[in-house]
Structure formats: structure tokens, C-alpha cells
mmCIF file of C-alpha atoms and ligand atoms in Angstrom:
data_model
loop_
_atom_site.group_PDB
_atom_site.id
_atom_site.type_symbol
_atom_site.label_atom_id
_atom_site.label_comp_id
_atom_site.label_asym_id
_atom_site.label_seq_id
_atom_site.Cartn_x
_atom_site.Cartn_y
_atom_site.Cartn_z
ATOM 1 C CA MET A 1 -172.552 142.769 -32.412
ATOM 2 C CA LEU A 2 -172.962 143.410 -36.145
ATOM 3 C CA PRO A 3 -172.460 147.158 -36.392
ATOM 4 C CA VAL A 4 -171.709 148.655 -39.782
ATOM 5 C CA ASP A 5 -170.340 145.699 -41.656
ATOM 6 C CA PRO A 6 -171.797 142.446 -40.334
ATOM 7 C CA ALA A 7 -169.192 140.295 -42.057
ATOM 8 C CA LYS A 8 -166.381 142.091 -40.235
ATOM 9 C CA LYS A 9 -167.760 141.434 -36.790
ATOM 10 C CA ILE A 10 -168.453 137.800 -37.509
ATOM 11 C CA ALA A 11 -164.838 137.412 -38.523
ATOM 12 C CA PHE A 12 -163.789 138.643 -35.060
ATOM 13 C CA ASN A 13 -161.077 140.798 -36.573
ATOM 14 C CA ARG A 14 -162.091 144.120 -35.091
ATOM 15 C CA HIS A 15 -160.521 146.347 -32.538
ATOM 16 C CA ILE A 16 -162.542 147.736 -29.654
ATOM 17 C CA SER A 17 -163.992 151.215 -30.226
ATOM 18 C CA ASP A 18 -165.812 153.700 -28.036
ATOM 19 C CA GLY A 19 -169.499 152.638 -27.942
ATOM 20 C CA ASP A 20 -168.833 148.937 -28.645
ATOM 21 C CA LEU A 21 -170.403 146.177 -26.622
ATOM 22 C CA VAL A 22 -167.821 143.843 -25.073
ATOM 23 C CA ILE A 23 -168.150 140.740 -22.951
ATOM 24 C CA VAL A 24 -166.023 141.116 -19.853
ATOM 25 C CA TYR A 25 -164.852 137.602 -19.043
ATOM 26 C CA GLU A 26 -163.629 136.654 -15.580
ATOM 27 C CA ARG A 27 -164.392 132.897 -15.746
ATOM 28 C CA HIS A 28 -166.660 130.784 -17.944
ATOM 29 C CA ASP A 29 -169.417 131.327 -15.383
ATOM 30 C CA ILE A 30 -168.676 134.986 -14.596
ATOM 31 C CA MET A 31 -169.160 137.250 -17.595
ATOM 32 C CA LYS A 32 -171.049 140.430 -18.259
ATOM 33 C CA ALA A 33 -171.854 142.632 -21.224
ATOM 34 C CA VAL A 34 -170.470 146.171 -20.959
ATOM 35 C CA LYS A 35 -170.860 149.080 -23.335
ATOM 36 C CA VAL A 36 -167.497 150.805 -23.789
ATOM 37 C CA CYS A 37 -167.609 154.483 -22.906
ATOM 38 C CA GLU A 38 -164.360 156.418 -22.954
ATOM 39 C CA ASN A 39 -164.962 158.207 -19.642
ATOM 40 C CA SER A 40 -166.322 155.217 -17.712
ATOM 41 C CA ALA A 41 -164.714 152.547 -15.619
ATOM 42 C CA LEU A 42 -165.653 149.031 -14.601
ATOM 43 C CA GLN A 43 -165.211 148.164 -10.971
ATOM 44 C CA ASN A 44 -165.123 144.586 -9.710
ATOM 45 C CA ARG A 45 -163.329 142.470 -7.098
ATOM 46 C CA PHE A 46 -160.085 142.826 -9.102
ATOM 47 C CA GLY A 47 -160.050 146.622 -8.997
ATOM 48 C CA VAL A 48 -160.928 149.453 -11.350
ATOM 49 C CA PHE A 49 -160.653 149.040 -15.137
ATOM 50 C CA LYS A 50 -160.680 152.254 -17.188
ATOM 51 C CA HIS A 51 -162.573 151.844 -20.450
ATOM 52 C CA SER A 52 -160.133 154.241 -22.112
ATOM 53 C CA ASP A 53 -157.438 151.535 -21.702
ATOM 54 C CA TRP A 54 -159.605 149.138 -23.743
ATOM 55 C CA ILE A 55 -160.131 151.310 -26.805
ATOM 56 C CA GLY A 56 -157.985 150.262 -29.763
ATOM 57 C CA LYS A 57 -157.230 146.809 -28.350
ATOM 58 C CA PRO A 58 -158.280 143.745 -30.350
ATOM 59 C CA PHE A 59 -161.173 141.644 -29.036
ATOM 60 C CA GLY A 60 -159.741 138.844 -26.897
ATOM 61 C CA SER A 61 -157.277 141.160 -25.117
ATOM 62 C CA LYS A 62 -156.335 140.730 -21.480
ATOM 63 C CA VAL A 63 -156.646 144.046 -19.664
ATOM 64 C CA PHE A 64 -155.447 145.039 -16.214
ATOM 65 C CA SER A 65 -156.995 146.960 -13.332
ATOM 66 C CA ASN A 66 -155.351 149.604 -11.134
ATOM 67 C CA LYS A 67 -154.512 146.743 -8.709
ATOM 68 C CA GLY A 68 -152.997 144.423 -11.313
ATOM 69 C CA GLY A 69 -156.078 142.174 -11.589
ATOM 70 C CA PHE A 70 -157.182 141.203 -15.082
ATOM 71 C CA VAL A 71 -160.161 140.270 -17.232
ATOM 72 C CA TYR A 72 -160.528 139.399 -20.920
ATOM 73 C CA LEU A 73 -162.529 141.515 -23.342
ATOM 74 C CA LEU A 74 -164.364 139.227 -25.740
ATOM 75 C CA ALA A 75 -166.407 139.958 -28.843
ATOM 76 C CA PRO A 76 -170.149 139.727 -28.170
ATOM 77 C CA THR A 77 -170.849 136.636 -30.276
ATOM 78 C CA PRO A 78 -174.320 135.050 -30.177
ATOM 79 C CA GLU A 79 -172.825 132.200 -28.110
ATOM 80 C CA LEU A 80 -171.642 134.599 -25.391
ATOM 81 C CA TRP A 81 -174.672 136.868 -25.650
ATOM 82 C CA THR A 82 -176.913 133.902 -24.817
ATOM 83 C CA LEU A 83 -174.945 133.474 -21.588
ATOM 84 C CA VAL A 84 -175.129 137.122 -20.473
ATOM 85 C CA LEU A 85 -178.457 138.466 -21.766
ATOM 86 C CA SER A 86 -181.145 139.504 -19.314
ATOM 87 C CA HIS A 87 -183.695 136.721 -18.953
ATOM 88 C CA ARG A 88 -187.188 138.050 -19.509
ATOM 89 C CA THR A 89 -188.421 134.541 -20.318
ATOM 90 C CA GLN A 90 -187.112 131.000 -20.489
ATOM 91 C CA ILE A 91 -184.506 130.929 -23.236
ATOM 92 C CA LEU A 92 -182.925 128.484 -25.633
ATOM 93 C CA TYR A 93 -179.315 127.546 -24.849
ATOM 94 C CA ILE A 94 -176.389 126.692 -27.088
ATOM 95 C CA ALA A 95 -176.987 122.934 -27.453
ATOM 96 C CA ASP A 96 -180.546 123.430 -28.723
ATOM 97 C CA ILE A 97 -179.646 126.559 -30.689
ATOM 98 C CA SER A 98 -176.846 124.933 -32.642
ATOM 99 C CA PHE A 99 -179.072 121.954 -33.466
ATOM 100 C CA VAL A 100 -181.850 124.290 -34.632
ATOM 101 C CA VAL A 101 -179.565 126.339 -36.868
ATOM 102 C CA MET A 102 -178.191 123.166 -38.480
ATOM 103 C CA TYR A 103 -181.509 121.351 -38.937
ATOM 104 C CA LEU A 104 -183.264 124.427 -40.284
ATOM 105 C CA GLU A 105 -180.519 124.458 -42.949
ATOM 106 C CA LEU A 106 -179.926 128.177 -42.409
ATOM 107 C CA VAL A 107 -177.509 129.917 -44.726
ATOM 108 C CA PRO A 108 -176.848 133.561 -45.632
ATOM 109 C CA GLY A 109 -179.842 135.019 -47.450
ATOM 110 C CA CYS A 110 -182.571 132.904 -45.784
ATOM 111 C CA LEU A 111 -185.837 134.469 -44.634
ATOM 112 C CA VAL A 112 -186.819 133.130 -41.199
ATOM 113 C CA LEU A 113 -190.071 133.599 -39.266
ATOM 114 C CA GLU A 114 -189.990 133.146 -35.486
ATOM 115 C CA SER A 115 -192.465 133.311 -32.615
ATOM 116 C CA GLY A 116 -192.231 134.011 -29.700
ATOM 117 C CA THR A 117 -189.244 136.260 -29.524
ATOM 118 C CA GLY A 118 -188.932 135.939 -25.738
ATOM 119 C CA SER A 119 -185.493 137.175 -24.650
ATOM 120 C CA GLY A 120 -184.096 136.947 -28.175
ATOM 121 C CA SER A 121 -181.567 134.264 -27.303
ATOM 122 C CA LEU A 122 -182.326 132.107 -30.354
ATOM 123 C CA THR A 123 -183.008 135.123 -32.601
ATOM 124 C CA THR A 124 -179.423 136.302 -32.176
ATOM 125 C CA SER A 125 -178.030 133.070 -33.622
ATOM 126 C CA LEU A 126 -180.682 132.917 -36.350
ATOM 127 C CA ALA A 127 -179.596 136.413 -37.388
ATOM 128 C CA ARG A 128 -175.936 135.510 -37.635
ATOM 129 C CA ALA A 129 -176.716 132.399 -39.665
ATOM 130 C CA ILE A 130 -178.668 134.318 -42.304
ATOM 131 C CA ALA A 131 -176.396 137.437 -42.357
ATOM 132 C CA PRO A 132 -175.584 139.535 -44.253
ATOM 133 C CA THR A 133 -178.363 139.248 -46.842
ATOM 134 C CA GLY A 134 -181.146 137.339 -45.070
ATOM 135 C CA HIS A 135 -183.685 138.521 -42.509
ATOM 136 C CA VAL A 136 -185.382 137.262 -39.354
ATOM 137 C CA TYR A 137 -188.951 138.434 -38.685
ATOM 138 C CA THR A 138 -189.735 137.592 -35.087
ATOM 139 C CA PHE A 139 -193.106 138.068 -33.347
ATOM 140 C CA ASP A 140 -194.181 138.199 -29.730
ATOM 141 C CA PHE A 141 -197.606 139.203 -28.445
ATOM 142 C CA HIS A 142 -196.078 140.779 -25.336
ATOM 143 C CA GLU A 143 -195.391 144.443 -26.195
ATOM 144 C CA GLN A 144 -192.811 145.107 -23.503
ATOM 145 C CA ARG A 145 -190.866 141.945 -24.372
ATOM 146 C CA ALA A 146 -190.882 142.900 -28.034
ATOM 147 C CA ALA A 147 -189.630 146.396 -27.150
ATOM 148 C CA SER A 148 -186.845 145.042 -24.926
ATOM 149 C CA ALA A 149 -185.804 142.600 -27.646
ATOM 150 C CA ARG A 150 -185.633 145.470 -30.142
ATOM 151 C CA GLU A 151 -183.393 147.407 -27.748
ATOM 152 C CA ASP A 152 -181.129 144.374 -27.380
ATOM 153 C CA PHE A 153 -180.829 143.888 -31.155
ATOM 154 C CA GLU A 154 -179.915 147.552 -31.425
ATOM 155 C CA LYS A 155 -177.289 147.114 -28.705
ATOM 156 C CA THR A 156 -175.792 144.042 -30.321
ATOM 157 C CA GLY A 157 -175.844 145.599 -33.772
ATOM 158 C CA LEU A 158 -178.305 143.095 -35.236
ATOM 159 C CA ASN A 159 -181.129 145.536 -35.933
ATOM 160 C CA SER A 160 -180.555 145.531 -39.694
ATOM 161 C CA LEU A 161 -181.052 141.755 -39.775
ATOM 162 C CA VAL A 162 -184.010 141.395 -37.393
ATOM 163 C CA THR A 163 -187.485 142.923 -37.322
ATOM 164 C CA VAL A 164 -189.569 142.461 -34.189
ATOM 165 C CA GLY A 165 -193.357 142.535 -34.568
ATOM 166 C CA VAL A 166 -196.083 142.504 -31.914
ATOM 167 C CA ARG A 167 -198.668 139.895 -32.868
ATOM 168 C CA ASP A 168 -200.646 136.990 -31.447
ATOM 169 C CA ILE A 169 -199.282 134.269 -33.694
ATOM 170 C CA GLN A 170 -201.423 131.509 -32.191
ATOM 171 C CA GLY A 171 -204.555 133.579 -32.752
ATOM 172 C CA GLU A 172 -203.830 135.429 -36.016
ATOM 173 C CA GLY A 173 -200.993 133.459 -37.616
ATOM 174 C CA PHE A 174 -198.067 135.159 -39.379
ATOM 175 C CA PRO A 175 -198.814 138.185 -41.592
ATOM 176 C CA ASP A 176 -199.994 137.254 -45.097
ATOM 177 C CA ASP A 177 -197.162 139.292 -46.708
ATOM 178 C CA PHE A 178 -194.843 136.380 -45.951
ATOM 179 C CA SER A 179 -196.974 133.744 -47.717
ATOM 180 C CA GLY A 180 -194.768 131.284 -49.574
ATOM 181 C CA ARG A 181 -191.607 133.319 -48.814
ATOM 182 C CA ALA A 182 -190.141 131.774 -45.663
ATOM 183 C CA ASP A 183 -187.241 129.333 -45.845
ATOM 184 C CA SER A 184 -187.936 128.291 -42.277
ATOM 185 C CA VAL A 185 -190.251 128.904 -39.367
ATOM 186 C CA PHE A 186 -189.377 128.485 -35.697
ATOM 187 C CA LEU A 187 -192.041 128.253 -32.967
ATOM 188 C CA ASP A 188 -191.469 128.505 -29.227
ATOM 189 C CA LEU A 189 -195.104 128.883 -28.179
ATOM 190 C CA PRO A 190 -197.293 127.251 -25.539
ATOM 191 C CA GLN A 191 -199.771 125.890 -28.151
ATOM 192 C CA PRO A 192 -197.687 125.584 -31.310
ATOM 193 C CA TRP A 193 -200.316 123.453 -33.084
ATOM 194 C CA LEU A 194 -202.461 126.586 -33.395
ATOM 195 C CA ALA A 195 -199.751 128.315 -35.444
ATOM 196 C CA ILE A 196 -198.842 125.367 -37.663
ATOM 197 C CA PRO A 197 -201.446 125.928 -40.423
ATOM 198 C CA SER A 198 -200.187 129.514 -40.830
ATOM 199 C CA ALA A 199 -196.546 128.375 -40.718
ATOM 200 C CA GLY A 200 -197.341 125.927 -43.544
ATOM 201 C CA LYS A 201 -198.758 128.791 -45.633
ATOM 202 C CA MET A 202 -195.686 130.950 -45.071
ATOM 203 C CA LEU A 203 -193.092 128.347 -46.014
ATOM 204 C CA LYS A 204 -191.609 127.955 -49.470
ATOM 205 C CA GLN A 205 -191.943 124.521 -50.996
ATOM 206 C CA ASP A 206 -189.511 122.233 -49.141
ATOM 207 C CA GLY A 207 -189.230 124.774 -46.287
ATOM 208 C CA ILE A 208 -188.626 123.524 -42.764
ATOM 209 C CA LEU A 209 -190.473 124.149 -39.523
ATOM 210 C CA CYS A 210 -189.137 123.617 -36.026
ATOM 211 C CA SER A 211 -191.169 123.721 -32.845
ATOM 212 C CA PHE A 212 -189.640 123.769 -29.353
ATOM 213 C CA SER A 213 -191.771 122.483 -26.458
ATOM 214 C CA PRO A 214 -190.805 121.490 -22.938
ATOM 215 C CA CYS A 215 -193.599 118.875 -22.567
ATOM 216 C CA ILE A 216 -194.187 115.720 -24.549
ATOM 217 C CA GLU A 217 -197.979 116.315 -24.624
ATOM 218 C CA GLN A 218 -197.323 119.525 -26.586
ATOM 219 C CA VAL A 219 -195.095 117.561 -28.968
ATOM 220 C CA GLN A 220 -197.813 114.985 -29.540
ATOM 221 C CA ARG A 221 -200.445 117.575 -30.449
ATOM 222 C CA CYS A 222 -197.954 119.379 -32.622
ATOM 223 C CA CYS A 223 -197.086 116.186 -34.534
ATOM 224 C CA ASP A 224 -200.795 115.347 -35.039
ATOM 225 C CA THR A 225 -201.307 118.737 -36.691
ATOM 226 C CA LEU A 226 -198.093 118.536 -38.718
ATOM 227 C CA ARG A 227 -199.174 115.268 -40.365
ATOM 228 C CA THR A 228 -201.792 117.054 -42.491
ATOM 229 C CA SER A 229 -199.291 119.015 -44.586
ATOM 230 C CA PHE A 230 -195.743 118.167 -43.490
ATOM 231 C CA THR A 231 -193.426 115.228 -43.989
ATOM 232 C CA ASP A 232 -190.175 113.975 -42.430
ATOM 233 C CA ILE A 233 -191.478 114.770 -38.928
ATOM 234 C CA ARG A 234 -188.804 114.123 -36.326
ATOM 235 C CA THR A 235 -188.490 114.953 -32.630
ATOM 236 C CA PHE A 236 -185.184 115.270 -30.762
ATOM 237 C CA GLU A 237 -184.096 115.959 -27.229
ATOM 238 C CA VAL A 238 -180.597 117.429 -27.127
ATOM 239 C CA LEU A 239 -178.703 116.453 -23.969
ATOM 240 C CA LEU A 240 -175.285 117.950 -23.509
ATOM 241 C CA ARG A 241 -172.696 116.405 -21.211
ATOM 242 C CA THR A 242 -169.770 118.617 -20.246
ATOM 243 C CA TYR A 243 -166.709 117.298 -18.452
ATOM 244 C CA GLU A 244 -164.299 118.512 -15.832
ATOM 245 C CA VAL A 245 -160.825 117.235 -16.635
ATOM 246 C CA ARG A 246 -158.026 117.944 -14.201
ATOM 247 C CA GLU A 247 -155.019 116.549 -12.386
ATOM 248 C CA VAL A 248 -155.771 115.196 -8.904
ATOM 249 C CA LYS A 249 -154.041 113.379 -6.079
ATOM 250 C CA ILE A 250 -155.307 109.828 -6.065
ATOM 251 C CA ASP A 251 -155.309 108.849 -2.373
ATOM 252 C CA GLY A 252 -158.877 108.437 -1.208
ATOM 253 C CA TRP A 253 -160.258 110.745 -3.944
ATOM 254 C CA GLN A 254 -159.357 113.680 -1.704
ATOM 255 C CA THR A 255 -158.727 115.823 -4.674
ATOM 256 C CA ASP A 256 -158.209 119.508 -5.007
ATOM 257 C CA ASP A 257 -159.395 122.716 -3.503
ATOM 258 C CA SER A 258 -163.031 121.739 -4.067
ATOM 259 C CA GLY A 259 -162.826 118.709 -1.739
ATOM 260 C CA SER A 260 -163.839 115.063 -2.198
ATOM 261 C CA LEU A 261 -165.205 113.480 -5.360
ATOM 262 C CA GLY A 262 -167.229 111.036 -3.267
ATOM 263 C CA SER A 263 -168.478 108.073 -5.276
ATOM 264 C CA LEU A 264 -169.105 109.921 -8.548
ATOM 265 C CA PRO A 265 -168.189 107.849 -11.590
ATOM 266 C CA CYS A 266 -164.744 108.923 -12.757
ATOM 267 C CA LYS A 267 -162.525 107.874 -15.596
ATOM 268 C CA ARG A 268 -158.889 108.023 -14.579
ATOM 269 C CA ARG A 269 -155.523 107.072 -15.925
ATOM 270 C CA GLN A 270 -151.869 107.802 -15.235
ATOM 271 C CA LEU A 271 -150.205 110.251 -17.579
ATOM 272 C CA SER A 272 -147.925 108.564 -20.106
ATOM 273 C CA SER A 273 -144.280 109.579 -20.416
ATOM 274 C CA GLU A 274 -145.036 111.434 -23.682
ATOM 275 C CA GLU A 275 -147.498 113.520 -21.717
ATOM 276 C CA GLY A 276 -144.895 114.303 -19.058
ATOM 277 C CA GLY A 277 -146.324 111.858 -16.540
ATOM 278 C CA ASN A 278 -143.092 109.922 -15.911
ATOM 279 C CA GLY A 279 -142.535 111.522 -12.560
ATOM 280 C CA ARG A 280 -140.604 114.447 -13.990
ATOM 281 C CA ASP A 281 -143.289 117.118 -14.038
ATOM 282 C CA ILE A 282 -146.233 115.398 -12.403
ATOM 283 C CA PRO A 283 -145.923 113.832 -8.925
ATOM 284 C CA SER A 284 -146.293 110.013 -9.056
ATOM 285 C CA SER A 285 -149.418 110.189 -6.847
ATOM 286 C CA SER A 286 -151.228 112.330 -9.417
ATOM 287 C CA THR A 287 -153.655 111.178 -12.025
ATOM 288 C CA VAL A 288 -155.965 112.717 -14.578
ATOM 289 C CA MET A 289 -159.570 112.723 -13.473
ATOM 290 C CA ALA A 290 -162.521 113.298 -15.798
ATOM 291 C CA ARG A 291 -166.059 113.463 -14.576
ATOM 292 C CA PRO A 292 -169.312 114.912 -15.896
ATOM 293 C CA SER A 293 -169.694 118.473 -14.712
ATOM 294 C CA PRO A 294 -172.311 118.891 -11.956
ATOM 295 C CA GLU A 295 -173.421 122.065 -13.762
ATOM 296 C CA THR A 296 -174.586 120.111 -16.820
ATOM 297 C CA ARG A 297 -178.067 121.155 -17.928
ATOM 298 C CA GLY A 298 -180.647 118.374 -18.181
ATOM 299 C CA HIS A 299 -183.903 118.398 -20.094
ATOM 300 C CA THR A 300 -184.725 121.720 -21.716
ATOM 301 C CA GLY A 301 -187.308 120.680 -24.244
ATOM 302 C CA TYR A 302 -188.116 118.712 -27.370
ATOM 303 C CA LEU A 303 -187.322 119.953 -30.851
ATOM 304 C CA THR A 304 -189.738 118.802 -33.551
ATOM 305 C CA PHE A 305 -188.703 119.358 -37.174
ATOM 306 C CA ALA A 306 -190.853 118.854 -40.266
ATOM 307 C CA ARG A 307 -190.575 119.650 -43.957
ATOM 308 C CA LEU A 308 -193.473 121.140 -45.903
ATOM 309 C CA ARG A 309 -194.954 118.464 -48.150
ATOM 310 C CA SER A 310 -194.764 119.209 -51.829
ATOM 311 C CA LEU A 311 -198.183 119.745 -53.470
ATOM 312 C CA SER A 312 -197.252 117.931 -56.673
HETATM 313 C C1 SAM B 1 -190.166 130.860 -23.918
HETATM 314 S S1 SAM B 1 -190.322 132.401 -24.671
HETATM 315 C C2 SAM B 1 -189.335 132.269 -26.112
HETATM 316 C C3 SAM B 1 -187.868 132.297 -25.789
HETATM 317 C C4 SAM B 1 -186.966 132.429 -27.002
HETATM 318 N N1 SAM B 1 -187.047 131.244 -27.837
HETATM 319 C C5 SAM B 1 -185.524 132.685 -26.583
HETATM 320 O O1 SAM B 1 -184.653 131.842 -26.900
HETATM 321 O O2 SAM B 1 -185.254 133.722 -25.962
HETATM 322 C C6 SAM B 1 -191.947 132.308 -25.341
HETATM 323 C C7 SAM B 1 -192.445 133.655 -25.826
HETATM 324 O O3 SAM B 1 -193.632 133.417 -26.568
HETATM 325 C C8 SAM B 1 -194.483 134.520 -26.390
HETATM 326 N N2 SAM B 1 -195.853 134.095 -26.749
HETATM 327 C C9 SAM B 1 -196.681 133.265 -26.063
HETATM 328 N N3 SAM B 1 -197.840 133.130 -26.732
HETATM 329 C C10 SAM B 1 -197.737 133.865 -27.850
HETATM 330 C C11 SAM B 1 -198.622 134.120 -28.950
HETATM 331 N N4 SAM B 1 -199.852 133.600 -28.979
HETATM 332 N N5 SAM B 1 -198.176 134.903 -29.959
HETATM 333 C C12 SAM B 1 -196.937 135.462 -29.910
HETATM 334 N N6 SAM B 1 -196.078 135.260 -28.881
HETATM 335 C C13 SAM B 1 -196.471 134.482 -27.881
HETATM 336 C C14 SAM B 1 -194.306 134.888 -24.930
HETATM 337 O O4 SAM B 1 -194.670 136.235 -24.693
HETATM 338 C C15 SAM B 1 -192.810 134.615 -24.724
HETATM 339 O O5 SAM B 1 -192.080 135.808 -24.841
#
């Protein structure tokens, strides 16, 4: 993802080379990561796609199979990587990740401490936020998970921005070398309150901690511990609502290929003439339907943020 020159990849202005990782996009819910290898081919329901046809094309290109089917080749951004990575653990998704990156006030050059690494979903976005001069030190006590995460960061080109350590952060805390050097600390641990005293020691004055927990009882214990040395303690639950918006026939809500909308709440309106809805392009029995997507993710967890209290 960030091979030789991280800034270049982030700017999405590269062409595909042999050895690159690309996201092969069929639909928003059918994507996979593929390493480009000149002599290989990808086979799917649309036919056979020769990798050699991909080399030299810009990311975002539409490429065709031997049968005329097509896919798009997208750059492996952290957003897409989160959707295709192999799940070795529960992971953070885009709604929580974007909130974390914003509230941790991450900018290029920041030093971030994280535990646990898990599948590296969050780490990937942390790394992009602090690139090209910052660093993420992420710790997991599970050796195999740490090793797999390292392999993934190598694959995605993030290895110069991320160091994965094996350590029991709840038991031992973060390594003392980081004392007073971290701009932010992120915890996704079962008992985060055990790691909070160490996190406080690691943070620079005014540094920010975030802890992700799925259960409110964990949040409560975490907040109790935070009160001793942190201020501005705030807990959020990020709920994302995505919409399906499409043209449908209005009689009886018998809609499109997917069948009936039943009694789901829908917002609908006729298209105005400016939008081409004056009977010229759109049949008069059509309307625009918008409804919350049934795929929308519900509760993932609570995000608790706190700022290290100044000693003076
Ligand atoms: C839910 S996963 C983290 C997922 C990660 N945030 C992501 O987005 O991919 C939690 C991780 O914490 C690790 N873990 C649990 N207890 C730990 C401890 N005491 N020290 C370090 N890591 C720990 C687990 O091995 C697991 O990989």
C-alpha cells in the first residue's frame, strides 16, 4: 500500500506494477485483494483475467476478461483493506476508525501506541494518518496474530510505518522506552483499565487516549480508572446509517428485481422536471425510493476518549 514513497501511494497517482497489491472490485460487497504477478491470471465468474494486461494501467482501471466480463482494479487504501483483510479477530470498521483518527488528532509525524493489534484493521488507518514521518507501535500478546499482522503490513507496504511487538500490555504495560513520547494511545483490550496507568505514563502532556469496548460495563470501569489522571473523558457510540436510493415502480411497492419493500419506512417523491422526471425519461409510474440499507451495521462498541491531565 505504501511501497517506496508513501506520499505517492496516498495520492493514488500510481500505475499498477508487477508485485503490487490491487483490490479487484466486482461490487461494493464483492472485492478481493490480489498480488499482481506477470505470469498469473485471476479466474472468476466473468472469465479469466491475465495479470499481464493490468500492468502499466492506472489504479481505478476497468479491465476485461477473455469472455468480455470486467472488474475494476482499485488501489489498496486502508478503507478498502479493512473490507478485504482476513479476519483473525473482531475488527474495527470504517465508521469507528474515521472517528478514532479524527478524535485522536492524528497528523503526519505523530507517534501512536496501540494494543491489541488484532487483524490490523485500525492500524492500517493509523499508519496512513501519521505517514510519512510518524510511527505506530502496535502490541499483541498473541504471537501468531502479531506475525500475521507483520506479514500484512509488509504486503500493504506499511512496514516502514508500523512496528509490531509481542507483549502482554494488560500485564506489563507499554515498554518504558516510550515514556512521555506518545501523542496518542489506542486500546482494544478486554480489560483496558489494567493498561490505563501505563498509557498515562507513555503519553506526552495533552496526549489523548482512546479505548474501544463492546460492553458498557467495560466502559464504566475504564472511566473510573481514567478519572485519576485524565480529563475531558467522553464516550461515543458511532452508528452509521447507509441508504439504498433507486428508481422504483410505485404500484403496491412491488419494486425491482429484489421483490417487495413490504412495510419498511420509505421516503419517496416524484422526480421534478429538472431531474428528467416529467415523463420524458422516467415512466410516470416511477418514483425515487430511499430506505435504510438492511446491511447497515448496528452496535460495534463504545469509544471512550480522554486527555492526559496536565501536572501543573
Ligand atoms: C479485538 S482484537 C483487536 C482488533 C483491532 N483493533 C483491529 O481493528 O483489527 C483484540 C486483540 O487484543 C489482543 N489482546 C488481548 N489481551 C491482550 C493483552 N493483555 N496484551 C496484548 N494484546 C492483547 C488479542 O490477542 C486480540 O488480537
